[in-house]
């Protein structure tokens, strides 16, 4: 076993002197392709005419606000180091004067927040407040999360330790800290989904109590809690009616003894509405089968009550994750996003006339913004607002302007705008590309579709080197994590984890590899049946057939050397990397496994009850046989393992165990370990070091092998 020392993992590729002549690979560094800002967390406050977002650039996280009326964009924070402290939960006050956000990550099972720099002072997750004019630095309010302003903007609710707290906000001109927060009320369980009533006199919340959840309303003047239609179910995602007299929520059956969560499964759910004054409720709609779970967990707003008096919610009961409309009095259910496509994040302006949403309709491997009218008259006729080769998500509407997150195949995710109905967009942020970012040296990925041995259709993105060389190339198969993700024909919108992976695939193509990024079954984007494919993961690893089909496709290409195919991926992609090396070292020459699952049966007993996949005693045998650990006698190919030891998604012990067993068998292994970082590395430098190690590893095991002539027989 060889230990990769972080200090020497640098690759001398020169600066951003990009070669586009075709005589050789375009030369840019890993640092260059990861140097662009990545924007996330876009929020808006239409009444105030402001939007805000977080930009992360080489580990520096900055909160920006844009005044729609003045056209001015302001950086509100001035953090200067790659300290791994994430920024999330942005919220703008209705008067536009204040912005609240959360800095730091949630606690793990040991009660510790992420501390990836191993700071002796420790780390925390806390709520911060600052004025949107940039006149003062952020003020720490308190440890906690989920901040939400009152309708007047003078009060701030947040959650700390599962209880709801209230902070009174000083005047904008007052040079003093926020008044000491007080606990608003005490309730059993852990409180979440906290929102103010339209009049600001009551607080709506979910009370999570293990086997069951309640929906509660706290009256600030009367100091009493009203429980809405309490039962033996897990009630969640409550929303106010426009007049504040009713509350709608999603009801999921309560938990049975011994019942285990299955992330790829589903459950029945119902839409309920309750009267706030009496607490009495009734069912409006019940799903026909186990159509809930993913459709309520994946979107940021799984349930809405619009100003036009429509209830909007997501369901998969017709085969795709669609958005449905329902009257609060019941009646006919209307599919607002018809077609063979997924609907994702939504926005509804204050007038409630339209719902704007992101979808892959008519462009299955990208995302665009559409809208549809929320009227009772006539057929549902959605209209596309963005088209082309870009990736557009997370719509926010302020007046007649549409703001959204925008990327393309050679541009990282930024913030764009256009007037509703206009065909051209303006890139609001960043105004200019990052100085070192190799825009002109990137390769546009191609959509590839092939079939697995059992006939399942699989989509992938092919990255080809910018070279006219006639020598067959080494190739790499990339597998995303999740598994409920979908890699796209452009920069990814679902967090920097997947955006970084896309960037790395670009870099690998620039170094002469043919790269195939595979959207295997169990992922999203291709409908419920594809996502919930039979015998996946611990129940038979059926998705591995898609990886074998990807290898077969690469072997069929004349520009690929079939003896030089490697694997890489993170999380679930790490699992499939290890599975490929364990089952088919004859096919895959080497691999890079980033925090992968290696023993499903062990996970089912040690990570959580059922391991998040409902792996019980009856499933243990098949789960183990579906694991890389089952086939170690056939594992010959070298592997680089990368893992952070505060991983809250895949236990670090998975890598500890497998590496020891492979060492015992003499399998070449290398490791790169990050103390105190988490699953999705919080330190940018750890992503750089991971990819540098990956680059060195593949150069050694793929580029150094003898080349096969282009005309040789396979």
PDB file of C-alpha atoms in Angstrom, residues 123-351:
ATOM      1  CA  UNK A 123     -17.198  25.105  14.889  1.00  0.00           C
ATOM      2  CA  UNK A 124     -20.892  25.881  15.115  1.00  0.00           C
ATOM      3  CA  UNK A 125     -23.988  26.424  13.012  1.00  0.00           C
ATOM      4  CA  UNK A 126     -25.402  29.888  13.696  1.00  0.00           C
ATOM      5  CA  UNK A 127     -27.902  32.407  12.348  1.00  0.00           C
ATOM      6  CA  UNK A 128     -26.529  35.737  11.107  1.00  0.00           C
ATOM      7  CA  UNK A 129     -28.226  39.006  10.208  1.00  0.00           C
ATOM      8  CA  UNK A 130     -27.066  41.958   8.127  1.00  0.00           C
ATOM      9  CA  UNK A 131     -28.548  44.963   6.282  1.00  0.00           C
ATOM     10  CA  UNK A 132     -28.959  44.588   2.514  1.00  0.00           C
ATOM     11  CA  UNK A 133     -27.284  47.937   1.830  1.00  0.00           C
ATOM     12  CA  UNK A 134     -23.957  46.497   2.969  1.00  0.00           C
ATOM     13  CA  UNK A 135     -23.535  49.138   5.683  1.00  0.00           C
ATOM     14  CA  UNK A 136     -22.340  46.739   8.368  1.00  0.00           C
ATOM     15  CA  UNK A 137     -20.807  43.323   8.778  1.00  0.00           C
ATOM     16  CA  UNK A 138     -22.944  40.288   9.631  1.00  0.00           C
ATOM     17  CA  UNK A 139     -24.180  40.101  13.215  1.00  0.00           C
ATOM     18  CA  UNK A 140     -24.315  36.703  14.862  1.00  0.00           C
ATOM     19  CA  UNK A 141     -27.816  36.203  16.264  1.00  0.00           C
ATOM     20  CA  UNK A 142     -27.534  32.796  17.914  1.00  0.00           C
ATOM     21  CA  UNK A 143     -26.718  29.157  17.247  1.00  0.00           C
ATOM     22  CA  UNK A 144     -29.500  27.746  15.077  1.00  0.00           C
ATOM     23  CA  UNK A 145     -30.959  27.466  11.591  1.00  0.00           C
ATOM     24  CA  UNK A 146     -34.153  27.995   9.517  1.00  0.00           C
ATOM     25  CA  UNK A 147     -34.406  31.801   9.941  1.00  0.00           C
ATOM     26  CA  UNK A 148     -37.632  33.448   8.753  1.00  0.00           C
ATOM     27  CA  UNK A 149     -38.675  37.106   9.012  1.00  0.00           C
ATOM     28  CA  UNK A 150     -42.065  38.279  10.226  1.00  0.00           C
ATOM     29  CA  UNK A 151     -44.286  40.021   7.633  1.00  0.00           C
ATOM     30  CA  UNK A 152     -43.149  43.422   8.971  1.00  0.00           C
ATOM     31  CA  UNK A 153     -39.476  42.448   8.890  1.00  0.00           C
ATOM     32  CA  UNK A 154     -38.972  43.490  12.518  1.00  0.00           C
ATOM     33  CA  UNK A 155     -38.847  40.015  14.037  1.00  0.00           C
ATOM     34  CA  UNK A 156     -36.917  36.881  13.203  1.00  0.00           C
ATOM     35  CA  UNK A 157     -37.820  33.286  14.008  1.00  0.00           C
ATOM     36  CA  UNK A 158     -35.282  30.472  13.957  1.00  0.00           C
ATOM     37  CA  UNK A 159     -34.830  26.964  15.322  1.00  0.00           C
ATOM     38  CA  UNK A 160     -32.231  25.995  17.903  1.00  0.00           C
ATOM     39  CA  UNK A 161     -32.009  22.506  19.339  1.00  0.00           C
ATOM     40  CA  UNK A 162     -35.420  21.627  17.914  1.00  0.00           C
ATOM     41  CA  UNK A 163     -37.147  24.583  19.630  1.00  0.00           C
ATOM     42  CA  UNK A 164     -38.389  27.867  18.147  1.00  0.00           C
ATOM     43  CA  UNK A 165     -36.727  31.146  19.129  1.00  0.00           C
ATOM     44  CA  UNK A 166     -37.646  34.773  18.472  1.00  0.00           C
ATOM     45  CA  UNK A 167     -35.262  37.709  17.979  1.00  0.00           C
ATOM     46  CA  UNK A 168     -36.354  41.350  17.892  1.00  0.00           C
ATOM     47  CA  UNK A 169     -34.426  43.231  15.208  1.00  0.00           C
ATOM     48  CA  UNK A 170     -33.061  46.725  15.967  1.00  0.00           C
ATOM     49  CA  UNK A 171     -33.535  49.637  13.578  1.00  0.00           C
ATOM     50  CA  UNK A 172     -31.267  49.744  10.556  1.00  0.00           C
ATOM     51  CA  UNK A 173     -29.465  52.826  11.855  1.00  0.00           C
ATOM     52  CA  UNK A 174     -28.910  51.416  15.340  1.00  0.00           C
ATOM     53  CA  UNK A 175     -25.299  50.441  15.885  1.00  0.00           C
ATOM     54  CA  UNK A 176     -26.038  47.648  18.300  1.00  0.00           C
ATOM     55  CA  UNK A 177     -26.399  43.868  18.183  1.00  0.00           C
ATOM     56  CA  UNK A 178     -29.652  42.023  17.813  1.00  0.00           C
ATOM     57  CA  UNK A 179     -31.625  41.847  21.032  1.00  0.00           C
ATOM     58  CA  UNK A 180     -31.059  38.579  22.889  1.00  0.00           C
ATOM     59  CA  UNK A 181     -33.318  35.892  21.388  1.00  0.00           C
ATOM     60  CA  UNK A 182     -35.913  34.216  23.585  1.00  0.00           C
ATOM     61  CA  UNK A 183     -37.540  30.827  23.295  1.00  0.00           C
ATOM     62  CA  UNK A 184     -40.975  31.491  21.827  1.00  0.00           C
ATOM     63  CA  UNK A 185     -42.597  28.375  23.283  1.00  0.00           C
ATOM     64  CA  UNK A 186     -41.681  24.894  24.459  1.00  0.00           C
ATOM     65  CA  UNK A 187     -43.055  21.776  22.794  1.00  0.00           C
ATOM     66  CA  UNK A 188     -42.148  18.112  22.814  1.00  0.00           C
ATOM     67  CA  UNK A 189     -40.324  16.757  19.825  1.00  0.00           C
ATOM     68  CA  UNK A 190     -38.192  18.666  17.337  1.00  0.00           C
ATOM     69  CA  UNK A 191     -39.842  21.655  15.649  1.00  0.00           C
ATOM     70  CA  UNK A 192     -39.302  22.554  11.981  1.00  0.00           C
ATOM     71  CA  UNK A 193     -41.119  24.020   8.922  1.00  0.00           C
ATOM     72  CA  UNK A 194     -41.571  27.266  10.879  1.00  0.00           C
ATOM     73  CA  UNK A 195     -43.570  30.039   9.143  1.00  0.00           C
ATOM     74  CA  UNK A 196     -45.416  33.206  10.168  1.00  0.00           C
ATOM     75  CA  UNK A 197     -49.124  33.675   9.546  1.00  0.00           C
ATOM     76  CA  UNK A 198     -49.991  36.361   6.970  1.00  0.00           C
ATOM     77  CA  UNK A 199     -50.896  38.784   9.782  1.00  0.00           C
ATOM     78  CA  UNK A 200     -47.782  37.982  11.832  1.00  0.00           C
ATOM     79  CA  UNK A 201     -49.787  36.992  14.901  1.00  0.00           C
ATOM     80  CA  UNK A 202     -49.284  33.214  14.785  1.00  0.00           C
ATOM     81  CA  UNK A 203     -46.537  30.725  14.012  1.00  0.00           C
ATOM     82  CA  UNK A 204     -47.061  27.503  12.076  1.00  0.00           C
ATOM     83  CA  UNK A 205     -44.716  24.560  12.619  1.00  0.00           C
ATOM     84  CA  UNK A 206     -44.210  20.793  12.359  1.00  0.00           C
ATOM     85  CA  UNK A 207     -43.440  18.858  15.526  1.00  0.00           C
ATOM     86  CA  UNK A 208     -41.402  15.763  14.680  1.00  0.00           C
ATOM     87  CA  UNK A 209     -41.903  13.056  17.311  1.00  0.00           C
ATOM     88  CA  UNK A 210     -40.365   9.889  15.903  1.00  0.00           C
ATOM     89  CA  UNK A 211     -43.170   7.527  14.910  1.00  0.00           C
ATOM     90  CA  UNK A 212     -45.503  10.477  14.262  1.00  0.00           C
ATOM     91  CA  UNK A 213     -45.516  14.230  13.593  1.00  0.00           C
ATOM     92  CA  UNK A 214     -48.029  16.932  14.495  1.00  0.00           C
ATOM     93  CA  UNK A 215     -48.819  20.263  12.855  1.00  0.00           C
ATOM     94  CA  UNK A 216     -49.118  23.085  15.384  1.00  0.00           C
ATOM     95  CA  UNK A 217     -50.097  26.765  15.421  1.00  0.00           C
ATOM     96  CA  UNK A 218     -48.781  28.990  18.208  1.00  0.00           C
ATOM     97  CA  UNK A 219     -50.767  32.151  18.927  1.00  0.00           C
ATOM     98  CA  UNK A 220     -48.381  34.890  20.101  1.00  0.00           C
ATOM     99  CA  UNK A 221     -51.023  36.990  21.864  1.00  0.00           C
ATOM    100  CA  UNK A 222     -52.881  34.141  23.575  1.00  0.00           C
ATOM    101  CA  UNK A 223     -49.711  32.071  24.130  1.00  0.00           C
ATOM    102  CA  UNK A 224     -51.420  28.797  23.256  1.00  0.00           C
ATOM    103  CA  UNK A 225     -50.724  25.968  20.780  1.00  0.00           C
ATOM    104  CA  UNK A 226     -53.483  24.507  18.611  1.00  0.00           C
ATOM    105  CA  UNK A 227     -52.792  21.074  17.133  1.00  0.00           C
ATOM    106  CA  UNK A 228     -54.328  20.601  13.689  1.00  0.00           C
ATOM    107  CA  UNK A 229     -56.107  17.266  13.151  1.00  0.00           C
ATOM    108  CA  UNK A 230     -53.638  15.307  15.307  1.00  0.00           C
ATOM    109  CA  UNK A 231     -53.468  11.619  14.448  1.00  0.00           C
ATOM    110  CA  UNK A 232     -51.109   8.678  14.157  1.00  0.00           C
ATOM    111  CA  UNK A 233     -49.397   9.915  11.018  1.00  0.00           C
ATOM    112  CA  UNK A 234     -46.317  11.912  10.049  1.00  0.00           C
ATOM    113  CA  UNK A 235     -47.744  15.302   9.068  1.00  0.00           C
ATOM    114  CA  UNK A 236     -45.330  17.637   7.286  1.00  0.00           C
ATOM    115  CA  UNK A 237     -44.775  20.647   4.985  1.00  0.00           C
ATOM    116  CA  UNK A 238     -47.601  22.858   6.345  1.00  0.00           C
ATOM    117  CA  UNK A 239     -48.618  26.037   4.455  1.00  0.00           C
ATOM    118  CA  UNK A 240     -51.002  28.882   5.282  1.00  0.00           C
ATOM    119  CA  UNK A 241     -54.066  29.797   3.262  1.00  0.00           C
ATOM    120  CA  UNK A 242     -53.839  33.365   1.866  1.00  0.00           C
ATOM    121  CA  UNK A 243     -56.208  34.677   4.577  1.00  0.00           C
ATOM    122  CA  UNK A 244     -54.555  32.724   7.395  1.00  0.00           C
ATOM    123  CA  UNK A 245     -57.716  30.881   8.419  1.00  0.00           C
ATOM    124  CA  UNK A 246     -56.651  27.432   7.174  1.00  0.00           C
ATOM    125  CA  UNK A 247     -53.545  25.301   6.847  1.00  0.00           C
ATOM    126  CA  UNK A 248     -52.799  22.621   4.267  1.00  0.00           C
ATOM    127  CA  UNK A 249     -50.252  19.879   4.899  1.00  0.00           C
ATOM    128  CA  UNK A 250     -48.991  16.521   3.632  1.00  0.00           C
ATOM    129  CA  UNK A 251     -49.980  13.453   5.648  1.00  0.00           C
ATOM    130  CA  UNK A 252     -47.775  10.372   5.497  1.00  0.00           C
ATOM    131  CA  UNK A 253     -48.629   7.171   7.414  1.00  0.00           C
ATOM    132  CA  UNK A 254     -47.020   6.862  10.842  1.00  0.00           C
ATOM    133  CA  UNK A 255     -44.151   4.499  11.411  1.00  0.00           C
ATOM    134  CA  UNK A 256     -44.739   0.842  12.306  1.00  0.00           C
ATOM    135  CA  UNK A 257     -42.652  -1.169  14.765  1.00  0.00           C
ATOM    136  CA  UNK A 258     -39.531  -2.292  12.966  1.00  0.00           C
ATOM    137  CA  UNK A 259     -40.290  -0.259   9.854  1.00  0.00           C
ATOM    138  CA  UNK A 260     -37.121   0.977   8.162  1.00  0.00           C
ATOM    139  CA  UNK A 261     -36.659   3.839   5.755  1.00  0.00           C
ATOM    140  CA  UNK A 262     -35.861   3.014   2.127  1.00  0.00           C
ATOM    141  CA  UNK A 263     -34.490   5.993   0.239  1.00  0.00           C
ATOM    142  CA  UNK A 264     -35.427   4.426  -3.100  1.00  0.00           C
ATOM    143  CA  UNK A 265     -38.858   3.277  -1.988  1.00  0.00           C
ATOM    144  CA  UNK A 266     -42.108   5.161  -1.568  1.00  0.00           C
ATOM    145  CA  UNK A 267     -45.162   5.551   0.613  1.00  0.00           C
ATOM    146  CA  UNK A 268     -48.734   6.669   0.392  1.00  0.00           C
ATOM    147  CA  UNK A 269     -49.507  10.275   1.149  1.00  0.00           C
ATOM    148  CA  UNK A 270     -52.492  12.579   1.285  1.00  0.00           C
ATOM    149  CA  UNK A 271     -53.192  16.295   1.021  1.00  0.00           C
ATOM    150  CA  UNK A 272     -55.072  17.610   4.058  1.00  0.00           C
ATOM    151  CA  UNK A 273     -56.540  20.969   4.976  1.00  0.00           C
ATOM    152  CA  UNK A 274     -57.422  22.037   8.541  1.00  0.00           C
ATOM    153  CA  UNK A 275     -59.283  24.956  10.105  1.00  0.00           C
ATOM    154  CA  UNK A 276     -56.992  26.958  12.398  1.00  0.00           C
ATOM    155  CA  UNK A 277     -59.762  28.069  14.762  1.00  0.00           C
ATOM    156  CA  UNK A 278     -61.148  24.598  15.467  1.00  0.00           C
ATOM    157  CA  UNK A 279     -58.185  22.359  14.593  1.00  0.00           C
ATOM    158  CA  UNK A 280     -60.478  20.085  12.573  1.00  0.00           C
ATOM    159  CA  UNK A 281     -59.210  18.757   9.247  1.00  0.00           C
ATOM    160  CA  UNK A 282     -60.216  16.708   6.242  1.00  0.00           C
ATOM    161  CA  UNK A 283     -58.622  14.827   3.360  1.00  0.00           C
ATOM    162  CA  UNK A 284     -58.625  16.548  -0.034  1.00  0.00           C
ATOM    163  CA  UNK A 285     -56.734  13.941  -2.049  1.00  0.00           C
ATOM    164  CA  UNK A 286     -55.142  10.554  -1.426  1.00  0.00           C
ATOM    165  CA  UNK A 287     -52.381   9.073  -3.571  1.00  0.00           C
ATOM    166  CA  UNK A 288     -53.464   5.865  -5.322  1.00  0.00           C
ATOM    167  CA  UNK A 289     -50.323   3.965  -4.275  1.00  0.00           C
ATOM    168  CA  UNK A 290     -46.873   4.508  -2.717  1.00  0.00           C
ATOM    169  CA  UNK A 291     -46.313   7.622  -4.823  1.00  0.00           C
ATOM    170  CA  UNK A 292     -44.770   9.744  -2.067  1.00  0.00           C
ATOM    171  CA  UNK A 293     -41.284  10.133  -0.682  1.00  0.00           C
ATOM    172  CA  UNK A 294     -39.017  11.396  -3.429  1.00  0.00           C
ATOM    173  CA  UNK A 295     -41.630  13.865  -4.729  1.00  0.00           C
ATOM    174  CA  UNK A 296     -41.885  15.480  -1.295  1.00  0.00           C
ATOM    175  CA  UNK A 297     -38.206  15.316  -0.305  1.00  0.00           C
ATOM    176  CA  UNK A 298     -36.517  16.464  -3.520  1.00  0.00           C
ATOM    177  CA  UNK A 299     -38.265  19.805  -4.288  1.00  0.00           C
ATOM    178  CA  UNK A 300     -37.654  22.757  -1.971  1.00  0.00           C
ATOM    179  CA  UNK A 301     -41.383  23.629  -1.891  1.00  0.00           C
ATOM    180  CA  UNK A 302     -43.329  20.332  -1.946  1.00  0.00           C
ATOM    181  CA  UNK A 303     -46.647  22.096  -1.157  1.00  0.00           C
ATOM    182  CA  UNK A 304     -47.885  25.632  -1.944  1.00  0.00           C
ATOM    183  CA  UNK A 305     -51.108  27.563  -1.352  1.00  0.00           C
ATOM    184  CA  UNK A 306     -51.274  30.324  -3.945  1.00  0.00           C
ATOM    185  CA  UNK A 307     -52.915  33.744  -3.830  1.00  0.00           C
ATOM    186  CA  UNK A 308     -55.284  32.500  -6.540  1.00  0.00           C
ATOM    187  CA  UNK A 309     -56.458  29.862  -4.030  1.00  0.00           C
ATOM    188  CA  UNK A 310     -54.795  26.819  -5.587  1.00  0.00           C
ATOM    189  CA  UNK A 311     -52.965  24.055  -3.767  1.00  0.00           C
ATOM    190  CA  UNK A 312     -49.887  22.907  -5.671  1.00  0.00           C
ATOM    191  CA  UNK A 313     -48.018  19.703  -4.797  1.00  0.00           C
ATOM    192  CA  UNK A 314     -45.711  17.110  -6.360  1.00  0.00           C
ATOM    193  CA  UNK A 315     -46.484  13.439  -6.982  1.00  0.00           C
ATOM    194  CA  UNK A 316     -45.179  10.537  -9.081  1.00  0.00           C
ATOM    195  CA  UNK A 317     -48.476   8.682  -9.376  1.00  0.00           C
ATOM    196  CA  UNK A 318     -48.488   9.044 -13.188  1.00  0.00           C
ATOM    197  CA  UNK A 319     -44.918   7.866 -13.682  1.00  0.00           C
ATOM    198  CA  UNK A 320     -43.032  11.172 -13.502  1.00  0.00           C
ATOM    199  CA  UNK A 321     -42.548  13.781 -10.806  1.00  0.00           C
ATOM    200  CA  UNK A 322     -45.170  16.323 -11.834  1.00  0.00           C
ATOM    201  CA  UNK A 323     -46.760  19.344 -10.204  1.00  0.00           C
ATOM    202  CA  UNK A 324     -50.505  19.066  -9.561  1.00  0.00           C
ATOM    203  CA  UNK A 325     -53.145  21.673  -8.734  1.00  0.00           C
ATOM    204  CA  UNK A 326     -56.117  21.104  -6.429  1.00  0.00           C
ATOM    205  CA  UNK A 327     -58.864  23.331  -5.076  1.00  0.00           C
ATOM    206  CA  UNK A 328     -58.838  23.739  -1.253  1.00  0.00           C
ATOM    207  CA  UNK A 329     -62.417  22.469  -1.315  1.00  0.00           C
ATOM    208  CA  UNK A 330     -61.423  19.295  -3.183  1.00  0.00           C
ATOM    209  CA  UNK A 331     -62.562  18.176  -6.594  1.00  0.00           C
ATOM    210  CA  UNK A 332     -60.654  17.474  -9.786  1.00  0.00           C
ATOM    211  CA  UNK A 333     -56.878  17.117  -9.715  1.00  0.00           C
ATOM    212  CA  UNK A 334     -55.040  18.877 -12.569  1.00  0.00           C
ATOM    213  CA  UNK A 335     -51.601  17.931 -13.871  1.00  0.00           C
ATOM    214  CA  UNK A 336     -49.922  21.312 -14.419  1.00  0.00           C
ATOM    215  CA  UNK A 337     -46.714  19.888 -15.949  1.00  0.00           C
ATOM    216  CA  UNK A 338     -47.782  17.147 -18.381  1.00  0.00           C
ATOM    217  CA  UNK A 339     -45.328  15.195 -20.500  1.00  0.00           C
ATOM    218  CA  UNK A 340     -42.556  12.622 -20.176  1.00  0.00           C
ATOM    219  CA  UNK A 341     -40.370  14.815 -17.987  1.00  0.00           C
ATOM    220  CA  UNK A 342     -39.665  15.774 -14.395  1.00  0.00           C
ATOM    221  CA  UNK A 343     -40.836  19.047 -12.844  1.00  0.00           C
ATOM    222  CA  UNK A 344     -38.553  20.402 -10.149  1.00  0.00           C
ATOM    223  CA  UNK A 345     -38.173  23.777  -8.410  1.00  0.00           C
ATOM    224  CA  UNK A 346     -41.119  26.177  -8.634  1.00  0.00           C
ATOM    225  CA  UNK A 347     -41.949  29.842  -8.118  1.00  0.00           C
ATOM    226  CA  UNK A 348     -45.365  31.506  -7.900  1.00  0.00           C
ATOM    227  CA  UNK A 349     -45.550  35.331  -8.070  1.00  0.00           C
ATOM    228  CA  UNK A 350     -47.705  37.210  -5.565  1.00  0.00           C
ATOM    229  CA  UNK A 351     -50.676  37.466  -7.952  1.00  0.00           C
TER     230      UNK A 351
END
